[in-house]
Tab-separated table of C-alpha atoms and ligand atoms in Angstrom:
chain	number	residue	atom	x	y	z
A	1	MET	CA	-0.009	-0.015	-0.010
A	2	GLU	CA	1.337	3.398	-0.903
A	3	LEU	CA	0.242	5.533	2.028
A	4	SER	CA	1.342	8.784	0.436
A	5	SER	CA	-1.122	8.242	-2.381
A	6	LEU	CA	-4.048	8.492	0.037
A	7	PRO	CA	-5.968	11.770	-0.261
A	8	MET	CA	-4.947	13.108	3.079
A	9	ILE	CA	-6.923	15.297	5.440
A	10	GLU	CA	-5.493	16.779	8.674
A	11	LEU	CA	-7.670	18.516	11.256
A	12	HIS	CA	-5.168	19.062	14.019
A	13	LEU	CA	-2.098	21.010	12.959
A	14	HIS	CA	-0.613	24.116	14.644
A	15	LEU	CA	0.608	26.706	12.225
A	16	ASP	CA	3.529	27.704	14.384
A	17	GLY	CA	4.581	24.081	14.813
A	18	ALA	CA	4.564	23.353	11.096
A	19	ILE	CA	6.823	26.045	9.629
A	20	PRO	CA	9.199	24.529	7.135
A	21	PRO	CA	12.821	24.792	8.460
A	22	GLU	CA	13.970	26.803	5.386
A	23	THR	CA	11.155	29.334	5.963
A	24	MET	CA	12.256	29.741	9.635
A	25	TRP	CA	15.815	30.056	8.475
A	26	ASP	CA	14.969	32.825	5.966
A	27	LEU	CA	12.777	34.724	8.411
A	28	ALA	CA	15.364	34.565	11.189
A	29	ASN	CA	18.034	35.910	8.893
A	30	ALA	CA	15.772	38.646	7.574
A	31	GLN	CA	14.854	39.631	11.092
A	32	GLY	CA	18.384	39.379	12.445
A	33	LEU	CA	17.321	36.739	15.004
A	34	PRO	CA	20.171	34.477	16.103
A	35	LEU	CA	19.590	30.731	15.496
A	36	PRO	CA	21.210	27.817	17.377
A	37	ALA	CA	22.898	26.551	14.224
A	38	ALA	CA	25.467	27.864	11.688
A	39	THR	CA	23.959	26.299	8.578
A	40	LEU	CA	20.479	25.346	7.358
A	41	ASP	CA	21.404	21.655	7.556
A	42	ASP	CA	22.611	22.107	11.189
A	43	PHE	CA	19.348	23.929	11.916
A	44	ARG	CA	17.307	21.006	10.457
A	45	ARG	CA	19.235	18.641	12.735
A	46	TRP	CA	18.700	20.860	15.714
A	47	LEU	CA	14.946	20.881	15.064
A	48	ALA	CA	14.856	17.118	14.734
A	49	ARG	CA	16.839	16.711	17.971
A	50	THR	CA	14.394	18.906	19.910
A	51	SER	CA	11.522	16.654	18.915
A	52	ASP	CA	11.664	14.577	22.136
A	53	CYS	CA	10.428	16.397	25.216
A	54	ALA	CA	10.140	15.631	28.879
A	55	ASP	CA	6.356	16.519	28.981
A	56	VAL	CA	3.719	18.645	27.306
A	57	ASN	CA	4.832	21.881	28.902
A	58	THR	CA	8.450	21.501	27.768
A	59	TYR	CA	7.010	20.767	24.349
A	60	LEU	CA	5.036	24.028	24.475
A	61	ALA	CA	8.191	25.980	25.345
A	62	ARG	CA	9.560	25.011	21.975
A	63	PHE	CA	7.104	27.240	20.233
A	64	GLU	CA	9.055	30.343	21.367
A	65	LEU	CA	11.222	30.528	18.271
A	66	PRO	CA	8.506	30.066	15.700
A	67	LEU	CA	6.396	32.670	17.612
A	68	GLN	CA	9.205	35.147	17.674
A	69	LEU	CA	9.396	34.815	13.878
A	70	MET	CA	5.657	35.513	13.412
A	71	GLN	CA	5.058	38.946	14.808
A	72	THR	CA	4.661	40.971	11.553
A	73	GLU	CA	2.017	40.742	8.857
A	74	GLU	CA	4.652	39.889	6.166
A	75	SER	CA	6.095	36.971	8.199
A	76	ILE	CA	2.669	35.569	9.062
A	77	VAL	CA	1.590	35.704	5.398
A	78	ARG	CA	4.844	33.971	4.384
A	79	VAL	CA	4.493	31.199	6.984
A	80	THR	CA	0.901	30.473	6.184
A	81	ARG	CA	1.531	30.393	2.439
A	82	ASP	CA	4.549	28.074	2.908
A	83	VAL	CA	2.884	25.708	5.394
A	84	LEU	CA	-0.232	25.272	3.282
A	85	SER	CA	1.875	24.840	0.104
A	86	VAL	CA	3.981	22.063	1.690
A	87	LEU	CA	0.753	20.246	2.761
A	88	ALA	CA	-0.748	20.602	-0.769
A	89	ARG	CA	2.428	19.202	-2.299
A	90	GLN	CA	2.461	16.300	0.109
A	91	GLY	CA	-0.927	15.213	-1.310
A	92	HIS	CA	-3.293	16.648	1.317
A	93	ILE	CA	-6.703	17.531	-0.122
A	94	TYR	CA	-8.051	19.498	2.890
A	95	ASP	CA	-6.642	20.587	6.243
A	96	GLU	CA	-7.699	22.606	9.247
A	97	VAL	CA	-4.750	24.595	10.494
A	98	ARG	CA	-4.936	26.394	13.788
A	99	PHE	CA	-3.233	29.336	15.387
A	100	ALA	CA	-3.749	31.667	18.369
A	101	PRO	CA	-4.072	35.358	17.185
A	102	GLN	CA	-3.313	36.614	20.709
A	103	LEU	CA	0.251	35.175	20.515
A	104	HIS	CA	1.099	37.476	17.624
A	105	LYS	CA	0.723	40.878	19.198
A	106	ARG	CA	4.271	41.404	20.500
A	107	ALA	CA	5.211	43.902	17.746
A	108	GLY	CA	1.968	45.744	17.911
A	109	LEU	CA	-0.388	43.724	15.631
A	110	THR	CA	-3.956	43.251	16.832
A	111	GLN	CA	-5.636	39.859	16.903
A	112	ARG	CA	-7.608	40.957	13.877
A	113	GLN	CA	-4.536	41.932	11.890
A	114	ALA	CA	-2.983	38.530	12.677
A	115	VAL	CA	-6.090	36.794	11.384
A	116	GLU	CA	-6.104	38.907	8.245
A	117	ALA	CA	-2.470	38.055	7.620
A	118	VAL	CA	-3.084	34.339	7.948
A	119	LEU	CA	-6.079	34.595	5.626
A	120	GLU	CA	-3.902	36.438	3.033
A	121	GLY	CA	-1.285	33.695	3.241
A	122	ARG	CA	-4.065	31.105	2.776
A	123	ARG	CA	-5.354	32.983	-0.257
A	124	GLN	CA	-1.984	32.933	-1.874
A	125	ALA	CA	-1.471	29.233	-1.194
A	126	LEU	CA	-4.888	28.191	-2.473
A	127	ALA	CA	-4.359	30.301	-5.618
A	128	GLU	CA	-1.201	28.215	-6.311
A	129	HIS	CA	-2.833	24.898	-5.401
A	130	PRO	CA	-6.475	24.902	-6.832
A	131	ASP	CA	-7.133	21.218	-5.950
A	132	TYR	CA	-6.367	21.879	-2.281
A	133	ASP	CA	-8.444	23.584	0.378
A	134	ALA	CA	-7.695	24.645	3.996
A	135	GLY	CA	-9.706	26.155	6.814
A	136	ILE	CA	-8.315	28.125	9.721
A	137	LEU	CA	-9.144	27.533	13.363
A	138	LEU	CA	-8.630	30.366	15.767
A	139	CYS	CA	-7.284	29.098	19.184
A	140	ALA	CA	-8.163	30.558	22.515
A	141	MET	CA	-5.287	29.882	24.881
A	142	CYS	CA	-4.838	28.492	28.355
A	143	ILE	CA	-1.702	30.299	29.609
A	144	GLY	CA	-2.508	30.340	33.281
A	145	PRO	CA	-5.614	30.781	35.427
A	146	GLU	CA	-8.581	31.494	33.046
A	147	THR	CA	-8.889	35.105	34.374
A	148	VAL	CA	-5.479	36.011	32.926
A	149	ASN	CA	-6.681	36.218	29.331
A	150	MET	CA	-10.445	35.570	29.306
A	151	GLU	CA	-11.064	38.867	27.499
A	152	GLU	CA	-8.569	38.046	24.816
A	153	ASN	CA	-10.048	34.530	24.462
A	154	LEU	CA	-13.549	35.896	24.041
A	155	GLU	CA	-12.196	38.327	21.386
A	156	THR	CA	-10.733	35.365	19.533
A	157	VAL	CA	-14.108	33.662	19.444
A	158	ARG	CA	-15.776	36.915	18.240
A	159	LEU	CA	-13.080	37.196	15.489
A	160	ALA	CA	-13.861	33.607	14.464
A	161	LYS	CA	-17.463	34.602	14.025
A	162	ASP	CA	-16.496	37.719	12.006
A	163	PHE	CA	-14.327	35.703	9.582
A	164	LEU	CA	-16.520	32.573	9.354
A	165	GLY	CA	-17.053	31.800	5.704
A	166	GLN	CA	-13.958	33.783	4.711
A	167	GLY	CA	-11.388	31.092	5.488
A	168	VAL	CA	-11.897	30.702	9.229
A	169	VAL	CA	-13.926	27.632	10.068
A	170	GLY	CA	-14.011	27.446	13.882
A	171	THR	CA	-12.322	27.814	17.178
A	172	ASP	CA	-10.283	25.773	19.734
A	173	LEU	CA	-8.785	25.963	23.179
A	174	ALA	CA	-5.045	25.183	23.189
A	175	GLY	CA	-2.145	25.686	25.503
A	176	ALA	CA	-1.115	24.097	28.805
A	177	GLU	CA	-3.388	21.471	30.372
A	178	GLY	CA	-3.813	21.040	34.042
A	179	ILE	CA	-3.015	24.558	35.317
A	180	VAL	CA	-6.664	25.114	36.327
A	181	PRO	CA	-9.669	22.880	35.649
A	182	LEU	CA	-10.699	22.899	32.049
A	183	ARG	CA	-14.246	23.676	33.041
A	184	ASN	CA	-13.120	27.180	34.027
A	185	PHE	CA	-12.917	27.956	30.302
A	186	ARG	CA	-16.638	27.333	29.823
A	187	PRO	CA	-17.332	30.957	28.860
A	188	VAL	CA	-15.231	30.559	25.740
A	189	PHE	CA	-17.410	27.703	24.512
A	190	ASP	CA	-20.642	29.290	25.702
A	191	LEU	CA	-19.896	32.251	23.467
A	192	ALA	CA	-18.852	29.986	20.534
A	193	ARG	CA	-22.156	28.168	20.838
A	194	GLU	CA	-24.101	31.380	21.093
A	195	LEU	CA	-22.385	32.780	17.944
A	196	HIS	CA	-22.679	29.353	16.052
A	197	VAL	CA	-18.907	29.044	15.795
A	198	PRO	CA	-17.851	25.385	15.441
A	199	ALA	CA	-15.490	24.360	18.254
A	200	THR	CA	-12.906	21.794	19.117
A	201	CYS	CA	-10.995	21.638	22.395
A	202	HIS	CA	-7.656	20.258	23.511
A	203	ALA	CA	-8.409	17.687	26.314
A	204	GLY	CA	-7.455	14.300	27.599
A	205	ASP	CA	-3.812	14.429	26.570
A	206	SER	CA	-1.569	15.156	29.514
A	207	GLN	CA	-4.644	15.180	31.750
A	208	GLY	CA	-7.098	12.362	32.357
A	209	PRO	CA	-10.696	11.580	31.308
A	210	ASP	CA	-12.144	14.288	33.559
A	211	THR	CA	-10.990	16.942	31.043
A	212	ILE	CA	-12.789	15.025	28.314
A	213	ARG	CA	-15.917	15.085	30.474
A	214	ASP	CA	-15.524	18.886	30.677
A	215	ALA	CA	-14.968	19.217	26.943
A	216	LEU	CA	-18.026	17.094	26.198
A	217	SER	CA	-20.054	19.299	28.520
A	218	PHE	CA	-18.968	22.354	26.422
A	219	GLY	CA	-20.883	20.796	23.439
A	220	VAL	CA	-17.877	20.459	21.172
A	221	THR	CA	-18.093	17.987	18.261
A	222	ARG	CA	-14.343	17.314	18.232
A	223	ILE	CA	-11.679	16.837	20.891
A	224	GLY	CA	-7.950	17.655	20.318
A	225	HIS	CA	-6.123	14.457	21.360
A	226	GLY	CA	-8.644	12.867	23.717
A	227	HIS	CA	-6.885	9.529	23.809
A	228	HIS	CA	-7.235	9.325	27.571
A	229	ILE	CA	-10.946	8.704	27.048
A	230	PHE	CA	-9.677	5.113	26.851
A	231	ASP	CA	-9.201	5.189	30.666
A	232	ASP	CA	-12.916	5.757	31.293
A	233	PRO	CA	-15.169	3.627	29.134
A	234	SER	CA	-18.229	5.254	30.827
A	235	LEU	CA	-17.541	8.201	28.488
A	236	TRP	CA	-17.458	6.216	25.322
A	237	ASP	CA	-21.208	5.913	24.795
A	238	GLU	CA	-21.691	9.676	25.038
A	239	ALA	CA	-18.831	10.317	22.594
A	240	ILE	CA	-20.150	7.690	20.179
A	241	SER	CA	-23.846	8.689	20.360
A	242	ARG	CA	-22.933	12.397	19.827
A	243	GLY	CA	-20.541	11.544	16.884
A	244	VAL	CA	-17.634	13.268	18.623
A	245	THR	CA	-14.359	12.866	16.657
A	246	LEU	CA	-11.038	12.472	18.447
A	247	GLU	CA	-8.121	14.280	16.716
A	248	ILE	CA	-5.438	11.666	17.484
A	249	CYS	CA	-1.747	12.777	17.116
A	250	PRO	CA	0.294	9.633	17.762
A	251	THR	CA	3.853	11.010	17.490
A	252	SER	CA	3.068	14.095	19.550
A	253	ASN	CA	1.719	11.775	22.321
A	254	ILE	CA	4.928	9.709	22.332
A	255	GLN	CA	7.175	12.790	22.276
A	256	CYS	CA	5.245	14.380	25.144
A	257	HIS	CA	5.159	11.046	27.009
A	258	THR	CA	1.355	11.100	27.292
A	259	GLN	CA	1.468	7.601	25.801
A	260	PRO	CA	4.424	5.243	26.460
A	261	SER	CA	4.752	3.898	22.918
A	262	TYR	CA	3.058	3.603	19.561
A	263	ARG	CA	2.337	-0.005	20.352
A	264	ALA	CA	0.619	0.873	23.598
A	265	HIS	CA	-1.413	3.714	22.038
A	266	PRO	CA	-5.137	2.967	22.443
A	267	ALA	CA	-6.236	4.551	19.113
A	268	LYS	CA	-6.994	1.242	17.332
A	269	LYS	CA	-8.943	-0.084	20.318
A	270	LEU	CA	-10.963	3.069	20.460
A	271	LEU	CA	-11.671	2.845	16.713
A	272	ASP	CA	-12.757	-0.723	17.068
A	273	ALA	CA	-14.996	0.220	19.984
A	274	GLY	CA	-16.900	2.521	17.635
A	275	LEU	CA	-15.386	5.874	18.481
A	276	ARG	CA	-14.718	8.249	15.653
A	277	LEU	CA	-11.124	9.399	15.280
A	278	CYS	CA	-8.769	10.883	12.747
A	279	ILE	CA	-4.909	10.898	12.494
A	280	ASN	CA	-2.801	14.089	12.625
A	281	THR	CA	0.736	15.344	13.242
A	282	ASP	CA	-0.044	18.171	15.708
A	283	ASN	CA	3.214	19.856	14.740
A	284	MET	CA	4.765	18.803	11.463
A	285	THR	CA	8.123	20.561	11.972
A	286	LEU	CA	8.590	20.587	15.727
A	287	ALA	CA	7.604	16.924	15.910
A	288	ALA	CA	9.675	16.136	12.749
A	289	VAL	CA	6.836	14.081	11.270
A	290	ASN	CA	4.423	14.237	8.415
A	291	LEU	CA	1.093	12.498	7.836
A	292	PRO	CA	2.472	9.564	5.751
A	293	ASP	CA	4.881	8.968	8.671
A	294	GLU	CA	1.953	8.880	11.013
A	295	TYR	CA	0.011	6.486	8.738
A	296	ARG	CA	3.111	4.191	8.744
A	297	HIS	CA	3.148	4.191	12.528
A	298	CYS	CA	-0.573	3.408	12.467
A	299	THR	CA	-0.140	0.334	10.184
A	300	GLN	CA	3.260	-0.911	11.383
A	301	ASP	CA	3.052	-0.264	15.129
A	302	MET	CA	-0.515	0.471	16.133
A	303	GLY	CA	-2.526	-2.265	14.451
A	304	PHE	CA	-4.407	-0.264	11.896
A	305	THR	CA	-5.312	-1.821	8.579
A	306	SER	CA	-5.409	0.198	5.349
A	307	ASP	CA	-9.225	0.040	5.547
A	308	ASP	CA	-8.989	1.480	9.120
A	309	LEU	CA	-6.918	4.404	7.775
A	310	LYS	CA	-9.485	5.083	5.073
A	311	LYS	CA	-12.210	5.034	7.734
A	312	THR	CA	-10.299	7.642	9.736
A	313	LEU	CA	-10.137	9.807	6.603
A	314	VAL	CA	-13.875	9.554	6.102
A	315	TYR	CA	-14.316	10.448	9.804
A	316	ALA	CA	-12.015	13.473	9.241
A	317	ALA	CA	-14.073	14.622	6.253
A	318	GLU	CA	-17.327	14.175	8.177
A	319	ALA	CA	-15.910	16.077	11.178
A	320	ALA	CA	-14.498	18.944	9.082
A	321	PHE	CA	-15.968	22.358	9.922
A	322	LEU	CA	-17.321	22.679	6.329
A	323	PRO	CA	-20.733	22.970	4.728
A	324	GLU	CA	-22.364	19.553	3.839
A	325	GLU	CA	-21.738	19.721	0.097
A	326	LYS	CA	-18.017	20.313	0.593
A	327	LYS	CA	-17.800	17.449	3.131
A	328	LYS	CA	-19.574	15.142	0.594
A	329	ALA	CA	-17.010	16.061	-2.034
A	330	LEU	CA	-14.155	15.240	0.300
A	331	ILE	CA	-15.808	11.948	1.371
A	332	ALA	CA	-16.164	10.992	-2.273
A	333	ARG	CA	-12.506	11.666	-3.027
A	334	VAL	CA	-11.461	9.522	-0.059
A	335	LYS	CA	-13.825	6.655	-0.899
A	336	ASN	CA	-12.791	6.648	-4.550
A	337	ALA	CA	-9.099	6.474	-3.682
A	338	GLU	CA	-7.381	3.209	-4.606
A	339	LEU	CA	-5.419	1.559	-1.856
B	1	ZN	ZN1	-2.492	20.484	19.441
């Protein structure tokens, strides 16, 4: 089976974790920012070496360099265009790429300007790759107790509403898990529901099933990671009956030590139990992995068959924050693919 010939869909990918090394290299040189390597090849090796972290919060600290590089409209446009172009060239047919507008304000941009820059980069990439499509998710952030940035988080959700139908397709809550109970962020999701903004939520990765219970109570239709639902089967029925899709990112889970190994990862058992899930990289560059790599891990180490992978792609298409006719077109492309 040639995995790279599958029409790939990725729903859980962070823009700042997916910047091609050569784009980071160019931007750092243009901005006079020192890098921990003398040559581009050394820099690639440095990025690959940093792909194994002690825990999720060490992992999150590694976003500092990409974030430093993405504080102007020009750099955000360039990053978005380059990331989406790489995905299109890899054979992806649709992706949802997420970023947190509030993390791009250090040089004076507003959240709105950061969103507009990402949408301009998206426009340029889609013009170059007409068979490819991508939606943008705007992330609210957990950076401490929920009171620290609740206003900024609510602004992010309002911006998602303003730009729905113009390239933005939904919202998310990202950042550190476990600082405060996830349920403290309920106002973010209450506003999303009130404004009819589709929402996903990081949960059940470094923290246990209780965070998944919280996320389900927010009314989200997708959960970022969510693999620790395996630890509490009493939640499975609700997730199944509501058609909730888990955005599984195997390599990220291994690197953050939220699962001990690919072989021990419960994704295949969850799929067989009837839960919907899809396969993602989380952070293509910082995890030094692409979707065909993840599919290989699925088939070689995690017990997936090729039909299982196709099923996860259908689930991804069905869970995409897209109008029904666009979903149907994606599903048809997946189902018609030869394996
Ligand atoms: Zn993530």
